[in-house]
Tab-separated table of C-alpha atoms in Angstrom:
chain	number	residue	atom	x	y	z
A	66	UNK	CA	-20.569	22.646	-30.156
A	67	UNK	CA	-17.898	23.961	-32.575
A	68	UNK	CA	-18.440	24.067	-36.609
A	69	UNK	CA	-19.424	21.050	-38.501
A	70	UNK	CA	-18.348	20.459	-42.333
A	71	UNK	CA	-21.108	19.713	-44.241
A	72	UNK	CA	-22.627	19.210	-47.749
A	73	UNK	CA	-25.562	19.621	-49.647
A	74	UNK	CA	-26.325	17.305	-52.742
A	75	UNK	CA	-29.303	16.438	-55.223
A	76	UNK	CA	-29.969	14.363	-58.296
A	77	UNK	CA	-28.117	16.857	-60.094
A	78	UNK	CA	-24.551	15.487	-58.096
A	79	UNK	CA	-25.006	12.180	-60.217
A	80	UNK	CA	-23.823	9.050	-58.196
A	81	UNK	CA	-21.854	9.778	-54.482
A	82	UNK	CA	-19.629	7.145	-52.265
A	83	UNK	CA	-20.619	8.513	-48.969
A	84	UNK	CA	-17.929	6.620	-47.373
A	85	UNK	CA	-15.418	8.524	-49.004
A	86	UNK	CA	-17.604	11.782	-48.529
A	87	UNK	CA	-17.617	11.155	-44.325
A	88	UNK	CA	-13.642	9.869	-44.598
A	89	UNK	CA	-13.069	13.440	-45.998
A	90	UNK	CA	-14.306	15.118	-42.940
A	91	UNK	CA	-18.025	15.885	-43.653
A	92	UNK	CA	-20.354	15.121	-40.793
A	93	UNK	CA	-24.000	16.715	-41.843
A	94	UNK	CA	-25.583	16.233	-45.304
A	95	UNK	CA	-28.564	17.907	-46.611
A	96	UNK	CA	-30.654	16.284	-49.574
A	97	UNK	CA	-32.533	18.077	-52.022
A	98	UNK	CA	-36.355	16.259	-51.193
A	99	UNK	CA	-38.792	18.316	-53.343
A	100	UNK	CA	-39.647	21.171	-55.439
A	101	UNK	CA	-42.972	22.862	-55.994
A	102	UNK	CA	-45.849	20.700	-55.146
A	103	UNK	CA	-45.160	17.593	-57.357
A	104	UNK	CA	-41.527	17.041	-58.163
A	105	UNK	CA	-39.627	14.569	-56.162
A	106	UNK	CA	-36.016	14.081	-56.209
A	107	UNK	CA	-35.221	10.366	-57.464
A	108	UNK	CA	-32.072	10.456	-55.697
A	109	UNK	CA	-33.230	11.292	-52.156
A	110	UNK	CA	-33.735	7.579	-50.861
A	111	UNK	CA	-30.575	6.364	-51.845
A	112	UNK	CA	-28.300	9.236	-50.836
A	113	UNK	CA	-30.284	8.922	-47.549
A	114	UNK	CA	-29.229	5.407	-46.985
A	115	UNK	CA	-25.549	6.179	-48.163
A	116	UNK	CA	-25.626	8.889	-45.463
A	117	UNK	CA	-26.993	6.444	-42.851
A	118	UNK	CA	-24.663	3.448	-43.582
A	119	UNK	CA	-21.885	5.722	-43.211
A	120	UNK	CA	-23.076	7.593	-39.775
A	121	UNK	CA	-23.772	10.991	-41.459
A	122	UNK	CA	-26.193	13.394	-40.051
A	123	UNK	CA	-28.671	13.776	-42.951
A	124	UNK	CA	-31.762	16.571	-43.508
A	125	UNK	CA	-33.594	17.280	-46.335
A	126	UNK	CA	-34.502	20.505	-47.947
A	127	UNK	CA	-37.835	21.715	-50.006
A	128	UNK	CA	-37.075	24.611	-52.980
A	129	UNK	CA	-40.299	26.685	-52.684
A	130	UNK	CA	-41.467	28.283	-56.345
A	131	UNK	CA	-44.475	30.705	-56.888
A	132	UNK	CA	-46.330	28.474	-59.607
A	133	UNK	CA	-48.357	26.180	-57.138
A	134	UNK	CA	-49.811	27.039	-53.688
A	135	UNK	CA	-47.574	26.464	-50.574
A	136	UNK	CA	-49.814	24.552	-49.039
A	137	UNK	CA	-49.650	21.920	-51.654
A	138	UNK	CA	-46.034	22.354	-51.697
A	139	UNK	CA	-45.695	21.599	-47.996
A	140	UNK	CA	-47.436	18.731	-48.862
A	141	UNK	CA	-45.654	17.339	-50.970
A	142	UNK	CA	-42.589	17.950	-48.986
A	143	UNK	CA	-43.956	16.438	-45.926
A	144	UNK	CA	-45.418	13.416	-47.923
A	145	UNK	CA	-41.732	12.715	-49.145
A	146	UNK	CA	-39.665	13.021	-46.046
A	147	UNK	CA	-42.243	12.011	-43.313
A	148	UNK	CA	-40.934	8.371	-43.185
A	149	UNK	CA	-37.708	8.757	-42.366
A	150	UNK	CA	-35.476	9.214	-39.497
A	151	UNK	CA	-33.806	12.764	-40.170
A	152	UNK	CA	-31.328	13.803	-38.042
A	153	UNK	CA	-31.277	17.956	-39.236
A	154	UNK	CA	-33.888	20.413	-39.209
A	155	UNK	CA	-35.658	20.059	-42.619
A	156	UNK	CA	-35.509	23.415	-44.636
A	157	UNK	CA	-37.363	25.384	-46.946
A	158	UNK	CA	-35.274	26.656	-49.663
A	159	UNK	CA	-36.397	30.274	-50.638
A	160	UNK	CA	-34.057	31.922	-53.517
A	161	UNK	CA	-36.672	32.723	-55.851
A	162	UNK	CA	-38.426	35.951	-56.131
A	163	UNK	CA	-42.166	36.602	-57.232
A	164	UNK	CA	-45.248	38.203	-56.419
A	165	UNK	CA	-46.335	37.749	-52.927
A	166	UNK	CA	-43.257	35.770	-51.955
A	167	UNK	CA	-43.567	36.985	-48.213
A	168	UNK	CA	-47.144	35.499	-47.849
A	169	UNK	CA	-46.222	32.373	-49.658
A	170	UNK	CA	-43.289	31.862	-47.112
A	171	UNK	CA	-45.520	32.517	-44.197
A	172	UNK	CA	-48.442	30.103	-45.407
A	173	UNK	CA	-45.767	27.474	-46.103
A	174	UNK	CA	-44.528	27.503	-42.217
A	175	UNK	CA	-48.053	27.439	-40.974
A	176	UNK	CA	-49.141	24.753	-43.696
A	177	UNK	CA	-46.036	22.706	-42.375
A	178	UNK	CA	-46.235	23.039	-38.851
A	179	UNK	CA	-49.966	21.625	-39.279
A	180	UNK	CA	-48.668	18.068	-40.846
A	181	UNK	CA	-45.848	17.839	-38.101
A	182	UNK	CA	-44.338	18.754	-35.087
A	183	UNK	CA	-40.762	18.716	-36.587
A	184	UNK	CA	-39.109	22.152	-36.394
A	185	UNK	CA	-38.641	23.741	-39.958
A	186	UNK	CA	-36.027	26.083	-40.767
A	187	UNK	CA	-34.986	28.298	-43.693
A	188	UNK	CA	-32.141	28.565	-46.650
A	189	UNK	CA	-31.616	31.504	-48.301
A	190	UNK	CA	-28.785	33.976	-49.954
A	191	UNK	CA	-27.487	37.184	-48.041
A	192	UNK	CA	-28.464	38.859	-50.923
A	193	UNK	CA	-31.823	37.703	-50.669
A	194	UNK	CA	-32.975	38.209	-47.379
A	195	UNK	CA	-34.215	42.050	-48.142
A	196	UNK	CA	-37.243	40.366	-50.049
A	197	UNK	CA	-38.003	38.623	-46.723
A	198	UNK	CA	-38.788	41.500	-44.456
A	199	UNK	CA	-42.606	41.212	-44.817
A	200	UNK	CA	-42.068	37.980	-43.477
A	201	UNK	CA	-39.862	38.827	-40.601
A	202	UNK	CA	-41.749	37.972	-37.603
A	203	UNK	CA	-42.536	34.677	-38.853
A	204	UNK	CA	-39.049	33.541	-39.902
A	205	UNK	CA	-36.840	35.483	-37.816
A	206	UNK	CA	-36.467	32.965	-34.946
A	207	UNK	CA	-36.342	29.787	-37.173
A	208	UNK	CA	-32.889	28.013	-37.855
A	209	UNK	CA	-31.358	29.637	-40.587
A	210	UNK	CA	-28.780	28.584	-43.423
A	211	UNK	CA	-27.055	31.456	-45.222
A	212	UNK	CA	-25.574	31.141	-48.445
A	213	UNK	CA	-22.950	33.570	-49.141
A	214	UNK	CA	-19.884	32.706	-51.451
A	215	UNK	CA	-17.242	34.282	-49.974
A	216	UNK	CA	-15.071	31.412	-49.189
A	217	UNK	CA	-14.771	32.493	-45.679
A	218	UNK	CA	-16.972	30.458	-43.311
A	219	UNK	CA	-18.911	32.862	-41.051
A	220	UNK	CA	-17.851	35.738	-42.076
A	221	UNK	CA	-21.311	37.199	-42.536
A	222	UNK	CA	-22.989	40.408	-42.190
A	223	UNK	CA	-25.691	40.854	-39.430
A	224	UNK	CA	-29.505	40.590	-40.245
A	225	UNK	CA	-32.719	39.909	-38.734
A	226	UNK	CA	-32.513	36.030	-37.998
A	227	UNK	CA	-31.578	35.302	-34.704
A	228	UNK	CA	-30.794	31.586	-34.855
A	229	UNK	CA	-28.210	31.158	-37.981
A	230	UNK	CA	-27.052	27.583	-37.728
A	231	UNK	CA	-25.214	27.165	-41.082
A	232	UNK	CA	-23.469	29.106	-43.667
A	233	UNK	CA	-22.709	27.758	-47.448
A	234	UNK	CA	-19.475	29.458	-48.262
A	235	UNK	CA	-19.013	27.994	-51.681
A	236	UNK	CA	-20.572	26.328	-54.701
A	237	UNK	CA	-17.536	25.059	-55.933
A	238	UNK	CA	-15.971	22.759	-53.372
A	239	UNK	CA	-14.314	19.726	-53.758
A	240	UNK	CA	-15.347	16.689	-51.609
A	241	UNK	CA	-14.127	13.044	-51.870
A	242	UNK	CA	-16.569	10.894	-53.066
A	243	UNK	CA	-18.190	13.593	-55.528
A	244	UNK	CA	-17.214	13.851	-58.578
A	245	UNK	CA	-17.719	17.336	-59.246
A	246	UNK	CA	-18.004	20.660	-57.665
A	247	UNK	CA	-20.349	20.909	-54.823
A	248	UNK	CA	-21.773	23.127	-52.253
A	249	UNK	CA	-19.360	23.712	-49.242
A	250	UNK	CA	-21.084	24.178	-45.739
A	251	UNK	CA	-20.124	25.068	-42.190
A	252	UNK	CA	-22.946	24.246	-39.533
A	253	UNK	CA	-23.311	24.282	-35.731
A	254	UNK	CA	-25.042	21.913	-33.755
A	255	UNK	CA	-28.052	23.744	-34.024
A	256	UNK	CA	-28.930	22.509	-37.237
A	257	UNK	CA	-29.731	19.388	-35.455
A	258	UNK	CA	-33.367	18.566	-34.845
A	259	UNK	CA	-32.780	17.629	-31.488
A	260	UNK	CA	-31.440	20.636	-30.619
A	261	UNK	CA	-33.836	23.320	-31.246
A	262	UNK	CA	-35.340	25.043	-28.743
A	263	UNK	CA	-38.212	23.072	-27.040
A	264	UNK	CA	-40.971	25.021	-25.161
A	265	UNK	CA	-40.568	24.340	-21.342
A	266	UNK	CA	-39.581	25.940	-18.068
A	267	UNK	CA	-36.635	25.655	-15.775
A	268	UNK	CA	-37.108	24.015	-12.231
A	269	UNK	CA	-34.678	24.379	-9.293
A	270	UNK	CA	-34.395	21.313	-6.956
A	271	UNK	CA	-31.860	21.034	-4.123
A	272	UNK	CA	-30.365	24.296	-5.494
A	273	UNK	CA	-29.480	22.431	-8.867
A	274	UNK	CA	-31.440	23.355	-12.039
A	275	UNK	CA	-33.124	21.336	-14.790
A	276	UNK	CA	-35.136	22.506	-17.860
A	277	UNK	CA	-38.711	20.299	-18.386
A	278	UNK	CA	-40.216	20.269	-21.872
A	279	UNK	CA	-44.006	21.293	-22.031
A	280	UNK	CA	-44.320	17.137	-22.948
A	281	UNK	CA	-42.455	15.940	-19.638
A	282	UNK	CA	-39.290	15.236	-21.198
A	283	UNK	CA	-35.681	16.792	-20.446
A	284	UNK	CA	-32.327	16.723	-22.043
A	285	UNK	CA	-29.576	14.643	-20.238
A	286	UNK	CA	-25.850	14.269	-21.138
A	287	UNK	CA	-25.874	16.676	-23.747
A	288	UNK	CA	-26.343	20.091	-24.715
A	289	UNK	CA	-29.696	21.984	-25.807
A	290	UNK	CA	-30.243	25.638	-26.799
A	291	UNK	CA	-32.859	27.463	-24.703
A	292	UNK	CA	-33.711	30.756	-25.339
A	293	UNK	CA	-30.963	31.683	-27.576
A	294	UNK	CA	-28.306	30.373	-25.205
A	295	UNK	CA	-26.507	26.866	-24.913
A	296	UNK	CA	-26.650	24.854	-21.713
A	297	UNK	CA	-24.894	21.436	-20.948
A	298	UNK	CA	-27.032	18.911	-18.993
A	299	UNK	CA	-25.340	15.768	-17.081
A	300	UNK	CA	-26.614	12.122	-17.394
A	301	UNK	CA	-29.495	12.668	-14.708
A	302	UNK	CA	-30.577	16.107	-16.424
A	303	UNK	CA	-28.731	18.534	-13.840
A	304	UNK	CA	-27.778	21.748	-15.369
A	305	UNK	CA	-23.824	21.971	-15.719
A	306	UNK	CA	-21.951	24.891	-14.455
A	307	UNK	CA	-17.978	26.057	-14.258
A	308	UNK	CA	-15.805	24.693	-16.304
A	309	UNK	CA	-16.659	21.360	-18.284
A	310	UNK	CA	-15.173	18.873	-20.616
A	311	UNK	CA	-17.822	18.045	-23.188
A	312	UNK	CA	-16.081	16.219	-26.367
A	313	UNK	CA	-12.636	17.051	-26.797
A	314	UNK	CA	-13.131	20.621	-25.544
A	315	UNK	CA	-13.359	22.810	-22.406
A	316	UNK	CA	-16.323	24.800	-22.062
A	317	UNK	CA	-16.822	27.900	-19.304
A	318	UNK	CA	-20.748	27.359	-18.198
A	319	UNK	CA	-20.841	30.352	-15.600
A	320	UNK	CA	-21.791	29.617	-12.211
A	321	UNK	CA	-24.685	27.726	-10.216
A	322	UNK	CA	-27.422	30.385	-11.247
A	323	UNK	CA	-26.073	31.086	-14.842
A	324	UNK	CA	-24.984	27.809	-16.557
A	325	UNK	CA	-24.940	29.335	-20.084
A	326	UNK	CA	-22.170	29.002	-22.115
A	327	UNK	CA	-19.728	31.693	-22.320
A	328	UNK	CA	-17.657	32.794	-25.320
A	329	UNK	CA	-15.307	35.587	-26.300
A	330	UNK	CA	-12.821	36.748	-23.730
A	331	UNK	CA	-12.841	35.506	-20.269
A	332	UNK	CA	-11.238	36.782	-17.176
A	333	UNK	CA	-11.029	34.150	-14.370
A	334	UNK	CA	-8.514	34.025	-11.479
A	335	UNK	CA	-6.378	36.635	-13.002
A	336	UNK	CA	-5.927	34.857	-16.088
A	337	UNK	CA	-7.381	35.803	-19.505
A	338	UNK	CA	-8.968	33.041	-21.515
A	339	UNK	CA	-10.298	32.999	-24.939
A	340	UNK	CA	-13.867	31.155	-25.806
A	341	UNK	CA	-14.676	31.560	-29.316
A	342	UNK	CA	-17.629	33.358	-30.615
A	343	UNK	CA	-21.217	32.734	-29.460
A	344	UNK	CA	-21.504	29.785	-32.015
A	345	UNK	CA	-18.437	27.696	-30.795
A	346	UNK	CA	-17.708	28.629	-26.963
A	347	UNK	CA	-14.348	26.043	-26.877
A	348	UNK	CA	-11.670	27.135	-24.668
A	349	UNK	CA	-8.799	27.718	-27.125
A	350	UNK	CA	-5.064	26.840	-26.836
A	351	UNK	CA	-2.005	27.471	-28.937
A	352	UNK	CA	-1.921	30.249	-31.603
A	353	UNK	CA	-5.140	32.260	-32.062
A	354	UNK	CA	-5.946	34.956	-34.481
A	355	UNK	CA	-8.327	37.569	-32.884
A	356	UNK	CA	-9.489	40.752	-34.293
A	357	UNK	CA	-5.940	40.499	-36.730
A	358	UNK	CA	-3.710	40.122	-33.676
A	359	UNK	CA	-2.020	36.654	-32.810
A	360	UNK	CA	-1.968	35.327	-29.088
A	361	UNK	CA	-0.795	32.635	-27.615
A	362	UNK	CA	-2.723	30.061	-25.047
A	363	UNK	CA	-1.033	27.600	-22.910
A	364	UNK	CA	-2.445	23.839	-22.897
A	365	UNK	CA	-4.480	25.139	-19.783
A	366	UNK	CA	-5.841	27.506	-21.877
A	367	UNK	CA	-4.536	30.767	-20.190
A	368	UNK	CA	-3.095	33.759	-22.704
A	369	UNK	CA	0.436	33.979	-22.570
A	370	UNK	CA	1.997	37.255	-21.898
A	371	UNK	CA	5.910	38.307	-21.678
A	372	UNK	CA	8.507	36.144	-23.146
A	373	UNK	CA	7.977	32.319	-24.280
A	374	UNK	CA	9.157	29.810	-26.481
A	375	UNK	CA	7.475	27.466	-29.223
A	376	UNK	CA	8.970	25.109	-31.569
A	377	UNK	CA	12.515	26.519	-30.797
A	378	UNK	CA	11.829	30.156	-31.601
A	379	UNK	CA	11.502	32.786	-28.854
A	380	UNK	CA	8.507	35.320	-28.798
A	381	UNK	CA	7.384	38.206	-26.552
A	382	UNK	CA	3.993	39.799	-26.189
A	383	UNK	CA	2.872	43.383	-25.048
A	384	UNK	CA	1.128	43.546	-21.648
A	385	UNK	CA	-2.140	42.913	-23.411
A	386	UNK	CA	-0.895	39.516	-24.639
A	387	UNK	CA	-0.726	40.540	-28.703
A	388	UNK	CA	2.362	39.376	-30.189
A	389	UNK	CA	5.094	41.575	-31.306
A	390	UNK	CA	5.797	41.609	-34.757
A	391	UNK	CA	7.415	43.826	-37.264
A	392	UNK	CA	9.620	46.052	-34.898
A	393	UNK	CA	12.831	46.444	-33.318
A	394	UNK	CA	12.453	47.155	-29.901
A	395	UNK	CA	13.902	45.974	-26.272
A	396	UNK	CA	17.132	45.035	-28.167
A	397	UNK	CA	15.609	42.541	-30.362
A	398	UNK	CA	14.338	42.617	-33.816
A	399	UNK	CA	10.836	40.686	-34.230
A	400	UNK	CA	10.224	39.656	-37.781
A	401	UNK	CA	6.444	39.211	-39.323
A	402	UNK	CA	6.194	35.824	-37.592
A	403	UNK	CA	7.206	37.160	-33.885
A	404	UNK	CA	10.259	35.601	-34.085
A	405	UNK	CA	12.722	37.486	-31.879
A	406	UNK	CA	16.782	38.044	-32.784
A	407	UNK	CA	18.776	39.570	-30.443
A	408	UNK	CA	20.446	43.099	-32.101
A	409	UNK	CA	23.883	43.183	-31.650
């Protein structure tokens, strides 16, 4: 879980050193594959190999245009990508307005679905979403990758999409291994093909739950998003609950009847915890700025209240846990950083 740094590139980015890209913290890479009914990006194969050789998760996208039928475009996209082992959900890039756009989008989604069982996602700009409302019923639940160049990852307005998996927050980013400016993104694990919700049903056995897909498979030793909520399953496929460590982070997964990942504020055993937002869910420690206020959480994740010392500085919080700053109170002066100095 959590957020993952990513880039997207095409033949316009020239030569790329994907070893250096990986060394700069990038984990996900989207490659342009096709545009229209005939264009195929000449760099895709080379870039794909570079990504795979450096353990980068890789996906492909198609640029939708209005000059050829969406069926022909879906076929072009599928033919280009079908022989590769993609990690990330293939994306339909929609950012050009033309007559009949919503119909084109709907027909492309339908045509691609007839060619493959691989799930399809969608990329577009915040300012462009209004042009897509007539296709809302078809696209609203698709994995959505949103472009909004505010240089502030995940600070995005609400819209009708229910499964936002990526935010492209700048087109002038700098990444080692790419010689010129490039698009920088922040993704969730929802961009992985393996994490797209698969049809199935919950089954209880011996007071434990598991989720069986319609093809008989089930998730083991990992996360799965089911009906908009994240669940963690053990090595045998049983749904986990309560506090669980996954990777480097702790998550709270509710009780045995509701193992969905929790987010936001959590009151547990008379202690307050903060679990990030619905795309993250990991228990926070140390300093955290939440809704404009600073809080401090111990190594156990519990919110600290009252007096405490960090890094040689004394701090004090209100009873709500908010750090006291920029005020003289209780016989102390608290500066803008919350450092306390006793008044004489």
